[in-house]
Coordinates of C-alpha atoms in Angstrom, one line a residue:
M260 CA -100.2 -10.7 -18.0
A261 CA -97.7 -7.7 -17.6
A262 CA -95.8 -9.7 -15.0
I263 CA -95.5 -12.7 -17.2
A264 CA -94.2 -10.5 -20.0
L265 CA -91.5 -9.0 -17.8
L266 CA -90.3 -12.3 -16.5
A267 CA -89.9 -13.8 -20.0
A268 CA -88.0 -10.7 -21.1
S269 CA -85.6 -11.3 -18.2
L270 CA -85.0 -14.9 -19.1
C271 CA -84.2 -14.0 -22.6
A272 CA -81.7 -11.4 -21.4
C273 CA -80.0 -14.0 -19.2
G274 CA -79.6 -16.4 -21.9
S275 CA -78.1 -13.9 -24.3
D276 CA -75.4 -13.0 -21.7
K277 CA -74.3 -16.6 -21.3
G278 CA -73.7 -17.0 -24.9
A279 CA -71.5 -13.9 -25.5
P280 CA -67.7 -14.5 -26.0
A281 CA -65.3 -13.3 -23.1
P282 CA -63.1 -10.3 -23.9
A283 CA -59.4 -11.1 -24.8
S284 CA -56.9 -10.3 -22.0
A285 CA -54.5 -7.4 -22.4
P286 CA -50.8 -8.2 -22.9
P287 CA -48.5 -7.7 -19.9
S288 CA -46.9 -4.4 -19.4
V289 CA -43.1 -4.2 -19.2
S290 CA -40.6 -1.4 -19.0
I291 CA -37.8 -1.7 -21.5
Q292 CA -34.4 -0.2 -21.9
E293 CA -32.3 -0.1 -25.1
V294 CA -28.8 -1.8 -24.9
V295 CA -26.0 0.9 -25.5
A296 CA -22.3 -0.2 -26.0
R297 CA -19.9 2.3 -24.7
D298 CA -16.4 2.7 -23.1
V299 CA -16.8 2.6 -19.2
P300 CA -14.4 3.8 -16.8
V301 CA -14.1 1.1 -13.9
D302 CA -12.6 1.1 -10.5
F303 CA -11.2 -1.8 -8.5
E304 CA -11.5 -1.6 -4.6
Y305 CA -9.7 -3.5 -2.0
V306 CA -9.4 -3.7 1.7
A307 CA -6.1 -2.4 2.6
R308 CA -3.9 -1.7 5.6
T309 CA -1.4 1.2 6.3
Q310 CA 2.3 0.8 6.9
S311 CA 5.0 3.2 7.8
S312 CA 7.4 3.6 4.8
H313 CA 10.3 3.5 7.2
L314 CA 10.0 2.1 10.7
I315 CA 13.3 2.9 12.4
N316 CA 14.4 0.9 15.6
I317 CA 16.3 3.3 17.9
Q318 CA 19.1 1.3 19.5
A319 CA 21.9 2.1 21.8
R320 CA 25.3 1.7 20.1
V321 CA 27.3 1.5 23.3
S322 CA 26.8 0.0 26.8
G323 CA 26.3 2.1 29.6
F324 CA 23.8 3.6 32.1
L325 CA 20.7 5.4 30.6
D326 CA 20.4 8.9 32.2
R327 CA 17.0 10.0 30.9
R328 CA 14.4 10.1 28.1
L329 CA 14.2 13.5 26.4
Y330 CA 11.1 13.1 24.2
E331 CA 7.3 12.8 24.8
E332 CA 6.1 9.3 24.1
G333 CA 3.9 9.0 21.1
A334 CA 4.6 12.7 19.9
P335 CA 6.1 13.7 16.5
V336 CA 9.7 14.0 16.5
K337 CA 12.1 15.7 14.0
E338 CA 15.3 14.5 12.4
G339 CA 18.2 15.1 14.7
Q340 CA 15.9 15.7 17.8
V341 CA 17.6 14.1 21.0
L342 CA 15.6 11.1 22.3
F343 CA 17.8 9.6 25.0
Q344 CA 20.9 10.7 26.8
M345 CA 23.3 8.0 28.3
D346 CA 25.9 8.7 31.0
K347 CA 28.8 10.5 29.2
K348 CA 31.4 10.3 31.9
P349 CA 33.0 6.9 31.3
F350 CA 33.3 7.8 27.6
Q351 CA 34.7 11.2 28.2
V352 CA 37.4 9.4 30.3
Q353 CA 38.1 7.0 27.5
L354 CA 38.5 9.9 25.0
A355 CA 40.9 11.7 27.4
Q356 CA 42.9 8.5 27.6
A357 CA 43.0 8.0 23.9
E358 CA 44.0 11.6 23.3
A359 CA 46.9 11.2 25.8
A360 CA 48.1 8.1 24.1
L361 CA 48.0 9.9 20.8
S362 CA 50.2 12.7 22.4
K363 CA 52.7 10.2 23.5
Q364 CA 52.9 8.5 20.2
E365 CA 53.2 11.9 18.4
A366 CA 56.2 12.6 20.7
A367 CA 57.9 9.3 19.9
Y368 CA 57.2 9.9 16.2
E369 CA 58.9 13.3 16.4
T370 CA 62.0 11.8 18.2
A371 CA 62.3 9.1 15.5
R372 CA 61.9 11.5 12.7
R373 CA 64.7 13.8 14.0
N374 CA 66.9 10.7 14.6
L375 CA 66.5 9.6 11.1
A376 CA 67.2 13.1 9.8
R377 CA 70.6 13.0 11.7
T378 CA 71.4 9.4 10.6
K379 CA 71.1 9.9 6.9
P380 CA 74.0 12.4 6.3
L381 CA 76.2 10.5 8.7
T382 CA 75.6 7.2 6.8
E383 CA 76.4 9.1 3.5
Q384 CA 79.7 10.2 5.1
N385 CA 80.4 6.6 6.2
A386 CA 80.3 7.8 9.8
L387 CA 77.6 5.4 10.7
S388 CA 76.9 2.0 9.2
Q389 CA 74.0 1.1 6.9
K390 CA 72.5 -0.9 9.8
D391 CA 72.3 2.3 11.9
L392 CA 70.3 3.9 9.0
D393 CA 68.0 0.7 8.8
D394 CA 67.3 0.9 12.5
A395 CA 66.6 4.7 12.4
T396 CA 64.2 4.2 9.4
G397 CA 62.4 1.3 11.1
Q398 CA 61.9 3.2 14.3
Y399 CA 60.5 6.2 12.4
Q400 CA 58.1 4.0 10.4
S401 CA 57.0 2.1 13.4
A402 CA 56.3 5.5 15.3
A403 CA 54.4 6.8 12.3
A404 CA 52.2 3.6 12.4
S405 CA 51.8 4.1 16.1
V406 CA 50.5 7.6 15.7
E407 CA 47.9 6.6 13.1
Q408 CA 46.9 3.7 15.4
A409 CA 46.4 6.3 18.1
K410 CA 44.4 8.6 16.0
A411 CA 42.0 5.7 15.2
Q412 CA 41.5 5.1 18.9
V413 CA 40.9 8.8 19.5
E414 CA 38.2 8.7 16.7
A415 CA 36.7 5.5 18.2
A416 CA 36.4 7.0 21.6
R417 CA 35.0 10.2 20.2
L418 CA 32.4 8.2 18.3
D419 CA 31.5 6.2 21.5
L420 CA 31.1 9.5 23.3
S421 CA 28.8 10.9 20.5
Y422 CA 26.7 7.7 20.7
T423 CA 25.7 8.5 24.2
T424 CA 23.5 11.2 22.8
I425 CA 20.8 9.3 20.8
T426 CA 18.8 11.2 18.3
S427 CA 16.1 10.5 15.7
P428 CA 17.3 9.9 12.2
V429 CA 14.2 10.8 10.6
D430 CA 11.0 12.8 10.9
G431 CA 8.3 10.7 12.3
V432 CA 6.2 9.8 15.3
S433 CA 7.7 8.2 18.2
S434 CA 6.7 5.1 20.2
A435 CA 6.8 4.2 23.8
A436 CA 10.2 4.2 25.6
L437 CA 11.2 0.4 26.0
Q438 CA 13.9 1.0 28.8
A439 CA 13.4 3.1 31.9
D440 CA 15.8 5.8 33.1
G441 CA 18.8 4.4 35.0
T442 CA 18.8 1.0 33.2
Y443 CA 22.1 -0.3 32.3
I444 CA 21.9 -0.7 28.5
N445 CA 23.8 -3.6 26.8
P446 CA 23.5 -5.5 23.5
Q447 CA 20.6 -7.6 24.9
N448 CA 18.4 -4.6 25.7
S449 CA 19.7 -2.0 23.4
L450 CA 16.3 -1.4 21.7
L451 CA 15.0 1.9 23.2
T452 CA 12.0 2.9 21.1
T453 CA 10.7 3.2 17.4
V454 CA 10.2 6.1 15.1
A455 CA 7.7 5.6 12.2
V456 CA 7.9 7.8 9.1
L457 CA 4.4 9.0 8.2
S458 CA 4.9 10.6 4.9
P459 CA 4.9 8.9 2.5
M460 CA 2.6 6.2 4.0
W461 CA 2.5 2.7 2.4
V462 CA -0.9 1.1 1.9
N463 CA -0.8 -2.6 1.3
F464 CA -3.5 -4.9 0.0
N465 CA -3.6 -8.4 -1.4
I466 CA -4.9 -9.8 -4.8
S467 CA -5.8 -13.4 -5.2
E468 CA -4.6 -15.7 -7.8
N469 CA -8.1 -16.1 -9.2
E470 CA -8.5 -12.3 -9.5
M471 CA -5.2 -11.9 -11.3
Q472 CA -6.2 -14.6 -13.8
Q473 CA -9.5 -13.0 -14.4
F474 CA -7.6 -9.7 -15.0
R475 CA -5.2 -11.3 -17.5
D476 CA -8.1 -13.1 -19.2
Q477 CA -10.3 -10.0 -19.6
I478 CA -7.2 -8.0 -21.0
A479 CA -6.4 -10.8 -23.4
Q480 CA -10.0 -10.8 -24.6
G481 CA -10.1 -7.0 -25.0
R482 CA -12.7 -6.6 -22.2
L483 CA -10.4 -4.4 -20.0
I484 CA -7.7 -1.8 -20.9
T485 CA -5.3 -0.9 -18.0
P486 CA -3.7 2.5 -17.8
A487 CA -0.3 2.9 -19.5
G488 CA 2.5 1.7 -17.6
K489 CA -0.1 0.4 -14.9
E490 CA -0.1 4.0 -13.6
Y491 CA -3.2 3.7 -11.6
E492 CA -4.6 6.7 -9.6
V493 CA -5.2 5.3 -6.2
E494 CA -7.8 6.9 -3.9
I495 CA -7.7 6.1 -0.1
V496 CA -11.3 5.6 1.5
L497 CA -11.3 6.2 5.1
V498 CA -13.3 4.1 7.7
D499 CA -16.1 6.6 7.6
G500 CA -16.4 6.5 3.8
S501 CA -14.8 9.8 3.1
L502 CA -11.9 10.2 0.7
F503 CA -8.3 10.9 2.0
P504 CA -7.2 14.3 0.4
H505 CA -4.3 12.9 -1.3
T506 CA -4.0 10.1 -4.0
G507 CA -1.4 7.6 -4.2
R508 CA 0.4 5.5 -6.8
M509 CA 1.4 1.8 -7.1
T510 CA 5.1 1.4 -6.3
F511 CA 5.7 -2.3 -5.6
A512 CA 4.1 -5.6 -6.4
E513 CA 5.4 -8.8 -4.9
P514 CA 6.7 -11.0 -7.6
S515 CA 5.6 -14.2 -5.9
Y516 CA 2.3 -15.5 -4.3
D517 CA 2.2 -16.1 -0.6
P518 CA 1.8 -20.1 -0.5
Q519 CA -0.4 -19.8 2.6
T520 CA -2.9 -17.3 1.4
G521 CA -2.6 -17.7 -2.4
T522 CA -2.4 -14.0 -2.8
F523 CA 0.3 -11.6 -3.6
L524 CA 1.1 -8.1 -2.1
V525 CA 0.4 -4.8 -3.8
R526 CA 1.9 -1.6 -2.2
I527 CA 0.6 2.0 -2.7
S528 CA 2.6 4.9 -1.7
V529 CA 0.6 8.0 -0.6
P530 CA 1.7 11.5 0.7
N531 CA 0.6 12.1 4.2
P532 CA 1.9 15.5 5.1
Q533 CA -0.4 16.1 8.1
G534 CA 0.1 12.7 9.4
H535 CA -3.6 11.9 9.5
L536 CA -2.9 8.2 8.3
R537 CA -1.3 6.1 11.0
P538 CA 0.4 2.8 10.7
N539 CA -1.7 -0.3 10.8
Q540 CA -5.0 1.6 10.0
Y541 CA -7.6 -0.3 7.9
V542 CA -8.6 1.6 4.8
R543 CA -9.8 0.9 1.2
A544 CA -7.6 1.4 -1.8
R545 CA -9.7 2.4 -4.9
L546 CA -7.6 1.9 -8.2
K547 CA -8.9 4.2 -11.0
G548 CA -7.8 4.4 -14.6
A549 CA -9.0 1.2 -16.2
V550 CA -11.6 1.2 -18.9
R551 CA -13.9 -1.5 -20.4
P552 CA -14.2 -0.7 -24.0
G553 CA -17.6 -1.1 -25.8
A554 CA -19.1 -2.4 -22.5
I555 CA -22.7 -3.2 -22.1
L556 CA -24.3 -2.4 -18.8
V557 CA -27.9 -3.4 -17.8
P558 CA -29.6 -2.9 -14.5
Q559 CA -29.1 -5.7 -11.9
R560 CA -32.9 -6.2 -11.6
A561 CA -33.1 -7.0 -15.3
V562 CA -30.8 -10.1 -15.0
Q563 CA -32.4 -13.3 -13.7
Q564 CA -30.9 -16.7 -13.0
G565 CA -32.3 -20.0 -14.0
A566 CA -31.2 -23.5 -13.9
K567 CA -29.0 -23.0 -16.9
G568 CA -27.4 -19.6 -15.7
H569 CA -28.2 -16.0 -16.1
F570 CA -30.7 -14.7 -18.6
V571 CA -32.7 -11.5 -19.7
W572 CA -35.8 -11.0 -21.4
I573 CA -35.6 -9.3 -24.9
V574 CA -38.4 -7.4 -26.5
G575 CA -38.2 -7.9 -30.3
A576 CA -39.4 -5.5 -33.0
D577 CA -42.7 -7.7 -33.1
G578 CA -43.3 -6.8 -29.5
K579 CA -42.8 -10.4 -28.3
A580 CA -40.6 -11.5 -25.5
E581 CA -37.6 -13.7 -26.0
Q582 CA -35.4 -15.3 -23.2
R583 CA -31.7 -14.6 -23.8
P584 CA -28.9 -16.3 -21.9
V585 CA -26.1 -14.0 -21.0
T586 CA -22.5 -14.2 -19.5
V587 CA -22.3 -11.5 -16.7
G588 CA -19.2 -9.9 -15.4
N589 CA -18.6 -7.5 -12.4
W590 CA -21.2 -5.2 -10.8
H591 CA -20.9 -1.5 -11.6
G592 CA -22.8 0.5 -9.2
D593 CA -26.6 -0.5 -9.8
D594 CA -25.7 -2.1 -13.0
W595 CA -24.2 -5.4 -14.2
F596 CA -21.6 -5.9 -17.0
I597 CA -22.7 -8.2 -19.8
F598 CA -19.9 -9.9 -21.5
E599 CA -21.7 -12.0 -23.8
G600 CA -25.4 -12.4 -25.1
L601 CA -26.4 -8.9 -25.8
Q602 CA -25.5 -6.3 -28.6
G603 CA -26.1 -2.5 -28.9
G604 CA -29.5 -1.5 -30.0
E605 CA -31.5 -4.4 -28.5
R606 CA -34.2 -3.8 -26.0
I607 CA -34.3 -5.5 -22.7
A608 CA -37.2 -5.9 -20.2
V609 CA -36.2 -4.2 -16.9
D610 CA -39.5 -4.4 -14.9
G611 CA -42.7 -6.6 -15.1
T612 CA -40.8 -9.7 -16.1
L613 CA -42.1 -12.3 -13.8
A614 CA -45.1 -13.3 -15.8
L615 CA -43.3 -13.4 -19.1
Q616 CA -43.1 -16.6 -21.3
P617 CA -41.1 -17.0 -24.6
G618 CA -43.1 -15.6 -27.5
M619 CA -45.6 -13.7 -25.3
A620 CA -46.6 -10.4 -26.7
V621 CA -46.1 -7.5 -24.3
S622 CA -46.9 -3.9 -23.9
A623 CA -43.5 -2.1 -23.9
K624 CA -43.0 1.2 -22.2
P625 CA -39.5 3.1 -21.6
A626 CA -38.0 2.2 -18.3
G627 CA -39.0 4.7 -15.6
A628 CA -42.5 5.4 -17.1
G629 CA -44.0 3.8 -14.0
P630 CA -46.9 1.4 -14.8
A631 CA -44.5 -1.5 -15.4
A632 CA -43.2 -1.2 -12.1
G633 CA -46.6 -2.0 -10.7
A634 CA -46.8 -5.0 -13.0
Q635 CA -43.5 -6.4 -11.3

C-alpha cells in the first residue's frame, strides 16, 4: 500500500509540472554610448615623394679637355667648391693674345688722340683744311671704338679662362661624374654632374578631383573649417612611422589637373638642415589644422550596413531599440564621422546588436562595462 501511495504522489507531481507556464526570456543586453556633438580637429594624410628644391645641372661653358674631378661623388658640397678643372693653357694663350691686341689698339688710340689735338688749333688758324680735321676726328673715334672692342675681347677671354674652373653654385649633395678625366668636352657632352639642394626639401603629393570636390562640398555645408589662409601645419611621416623633426608648409598648388591621372599637384616646403631627407624618397604628408565643427563621432563597430545603406541602433528613453539610417563620413582613428542621422544626447548601441529587432526592449549598460561584449 505504501508503494502505491508513493507512485500516485509522483504522478500528481509530474502532471503539475507540465501545466506550469514557462518563465519569460530576459531582454538582450547591449552596451550604449551617448552621442556628443563637438569640434574635432582632423588631419589629412597623403602618400608623398620628396624632391630637391633646386636641382642644378653642372655644365661646362667652354669646350676643351677635362683635366680632373676634384670632388667626392655623392658627398655634400659647398657653394663655390671646385668640382672640375679643365685644361687652362689654351685659354691662357687666348687671354694673352687679347691683352696684346688691346695694347696695340690703345697705342693707336693714343696716336690718334695726339694727332687730333694738333690738328684742331691748326685748322682754327686756317693752316689745315676742315677735311684734315674731319679725318683726324674720324681716326680718333675709330681708334677709341677699337679700344673698347679689344677690351671686350679681353673680358671674353678672361671669362672663358674662369670657366675652366667649374664650381658648385649652391650648397647641396653631388651626383656621379658623367664625364671621365681627359674627355674632350663640347656642347654635346657638356653635362658633368648635378648638385641637389637638400634644404629646403620639397614634398609633393597629388589630390584627386573627387577628393577636391568632397572638400569643397563639406566646406560649403559647414562640415569642415580649414585654417586661415590654408596655412596647414604639415608633418612628414617617415617610412618607419616616425615623425620628421621639422614641419613644413604648403607653398604651391598646381592650378590645373593632370589630364592623365585626374589629380593635381600640391607642394610642401620643409626645412632639412641635417640632410636626412633625400630626393625621390617616399614619405607621408599629414596636413593638420582643419576642424569639423559640431561633429558626431561613433565607434566603427556601432555602424552596420544593410541593403539600404549604413545604420545604427538607437536605444530610446523607453528602453526599446530603433534602427536609424545614417550618412557616414571619414574615419577618425577607431571612430566614424556621422554627417546625418544622429543628434547630440541620443544613445546608440555599440555592442550586442546582432540579435536586435526594431521595437525590442533591451537591457542597456554603459559601453565598456563588459557584459554586452559577451552578448555580441
